[in-house]
XYZ file of C-alpha atoms in Angstrom:
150
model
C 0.000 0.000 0.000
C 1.136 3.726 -1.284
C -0.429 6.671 0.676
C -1.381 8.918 -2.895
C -2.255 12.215 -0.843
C -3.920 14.278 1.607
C -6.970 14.353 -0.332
C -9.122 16.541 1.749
C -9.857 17.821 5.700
C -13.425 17.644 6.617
C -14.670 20.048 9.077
C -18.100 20.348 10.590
C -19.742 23.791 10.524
C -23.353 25.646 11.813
C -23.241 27.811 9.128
C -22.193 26.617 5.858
C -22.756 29.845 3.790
C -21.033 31.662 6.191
C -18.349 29.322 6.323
C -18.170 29.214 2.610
C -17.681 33.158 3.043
C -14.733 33.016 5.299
C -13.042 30.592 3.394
C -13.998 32.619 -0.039
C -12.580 35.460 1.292
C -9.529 33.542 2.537
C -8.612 32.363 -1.195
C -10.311 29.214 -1.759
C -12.448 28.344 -4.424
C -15.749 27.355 -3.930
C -15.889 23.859 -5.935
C -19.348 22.138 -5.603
C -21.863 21.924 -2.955
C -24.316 18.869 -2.692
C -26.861 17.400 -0.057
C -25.745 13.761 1.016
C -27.708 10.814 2.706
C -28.676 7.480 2.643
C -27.465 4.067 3.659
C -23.431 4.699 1.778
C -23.501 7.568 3.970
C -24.643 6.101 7.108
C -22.607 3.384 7.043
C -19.237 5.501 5.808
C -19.241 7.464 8.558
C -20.907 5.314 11.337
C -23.865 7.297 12.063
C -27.721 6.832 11.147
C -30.583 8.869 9.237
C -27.645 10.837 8.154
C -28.432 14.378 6.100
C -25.947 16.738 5.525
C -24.773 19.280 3.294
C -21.452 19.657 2.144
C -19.067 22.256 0.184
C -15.987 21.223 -1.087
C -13.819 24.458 -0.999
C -10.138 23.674 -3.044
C -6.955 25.691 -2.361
C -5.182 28.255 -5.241
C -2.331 26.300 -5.794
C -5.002 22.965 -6.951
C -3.235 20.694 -4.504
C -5.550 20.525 -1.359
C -8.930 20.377 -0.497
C -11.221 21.156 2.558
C -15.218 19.769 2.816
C -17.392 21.697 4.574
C -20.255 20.014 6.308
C -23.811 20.956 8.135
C -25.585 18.497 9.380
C -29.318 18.009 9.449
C -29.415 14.916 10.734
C -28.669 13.957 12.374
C -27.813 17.245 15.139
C -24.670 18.275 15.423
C -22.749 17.771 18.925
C -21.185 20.100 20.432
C -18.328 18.782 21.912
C -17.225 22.010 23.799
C -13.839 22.682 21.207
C -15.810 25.849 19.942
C -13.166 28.155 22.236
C -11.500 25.475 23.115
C -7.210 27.333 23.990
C -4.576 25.775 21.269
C -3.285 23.254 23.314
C -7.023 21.432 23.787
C -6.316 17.561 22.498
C -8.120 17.029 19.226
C -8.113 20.535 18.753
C -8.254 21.092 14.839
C -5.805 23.785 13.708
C -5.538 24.616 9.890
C -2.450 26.877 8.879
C -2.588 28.542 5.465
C 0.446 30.501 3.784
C -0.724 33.981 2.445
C 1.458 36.895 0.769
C -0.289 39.425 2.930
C -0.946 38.663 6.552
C -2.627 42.170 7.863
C -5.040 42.485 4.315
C -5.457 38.512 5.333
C -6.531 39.274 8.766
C -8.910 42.127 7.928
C -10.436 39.919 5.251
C -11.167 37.179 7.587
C -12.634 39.802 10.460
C -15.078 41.079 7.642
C -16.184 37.215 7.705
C -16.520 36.959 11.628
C -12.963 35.855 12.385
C -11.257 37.144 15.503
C -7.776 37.464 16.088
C -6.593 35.145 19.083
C -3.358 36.570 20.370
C -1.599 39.347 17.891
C 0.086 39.358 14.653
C 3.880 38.357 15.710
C 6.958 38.307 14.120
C 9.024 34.879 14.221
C 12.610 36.143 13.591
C 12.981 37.730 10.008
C 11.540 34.794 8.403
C 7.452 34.359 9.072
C 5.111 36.827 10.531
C 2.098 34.679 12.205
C -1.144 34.552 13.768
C -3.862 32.338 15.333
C -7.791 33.468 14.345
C -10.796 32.038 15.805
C -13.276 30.779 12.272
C -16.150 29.073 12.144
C -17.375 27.128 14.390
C -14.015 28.112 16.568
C -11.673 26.274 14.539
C -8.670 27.919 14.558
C -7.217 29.120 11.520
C -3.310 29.839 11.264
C -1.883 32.696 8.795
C 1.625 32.657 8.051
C 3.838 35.088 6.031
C 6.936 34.180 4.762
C 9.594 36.832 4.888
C 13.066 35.331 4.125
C 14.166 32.157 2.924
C 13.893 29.461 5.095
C 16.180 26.050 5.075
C 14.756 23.132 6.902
């Protein structure tokens, strides 16, 4: 067996058009949207009566995906990660590498994101930040400023 890819994160939301917004305004594309249920679905994912709407957002570059998902049915749980601190286990943190942190941030506020600490500076190569999305998930901005040699 050969792992192919990452082929997509999953992420449960309340609000899927405002979700689709943040994420829109972020840089992803917006790739399809569709209702799924039935039996294939109940039995993927280990739940029943399952009803859910998803939007498969894709990144600029082509090479990664994210699905968005609001349930129906059935009801979300809330499993109390919605301001959950960074280091909560399970925690989901997404990071995303953007040209312009500050125009970034200000994009994402206009979408209902919140800043979580401050813009910082990690020595001259990466400027960085932690911002609350939706449903608290915490999305990570990064800006490279110099090279960087791993």
């Amino acid at each position: 067996m050969a792992l192919k890819r990452l082929d997509n994160v999953g992420l449960v939301v309340e609000d899927l058009p405002a979700a689709i917004a943040f994420f829109t305004a972020l840089g992803l594309k917006l790739e399809a949207e569709m209702t799924v249920e039935g039996p294939w679905v109940d039995s993927t994912i280990g739940l029943h009566n399952v009803r859910s709407d998803i939007a498969m957002m894709r990144t600029p570059d082509d090479h990664n995906r994210m699905e968005l998902a609001k349930f129906h049915r059935p009801a979300t749980v809330d499993a109390g990660l919605k301001n959950a601190p960074a280091n909560t286990l399970g925690l989901v943190r997404l990071m995303f590498a953007v040209d312009d942190i500050d125009d970034a941030v200000a994009r994402l506020r206009a979408h209902g994101g919140e800043l979580i600490g401050e813009v910082t500076r990690y020595e001259d190569l990466y400027r960085l930040c932690y911002m609350r999305g939706p449903a608290g998930l915490i999305v990570a901005l990064a800006q490279q400023l110099g090279e960087v040699s791993l």
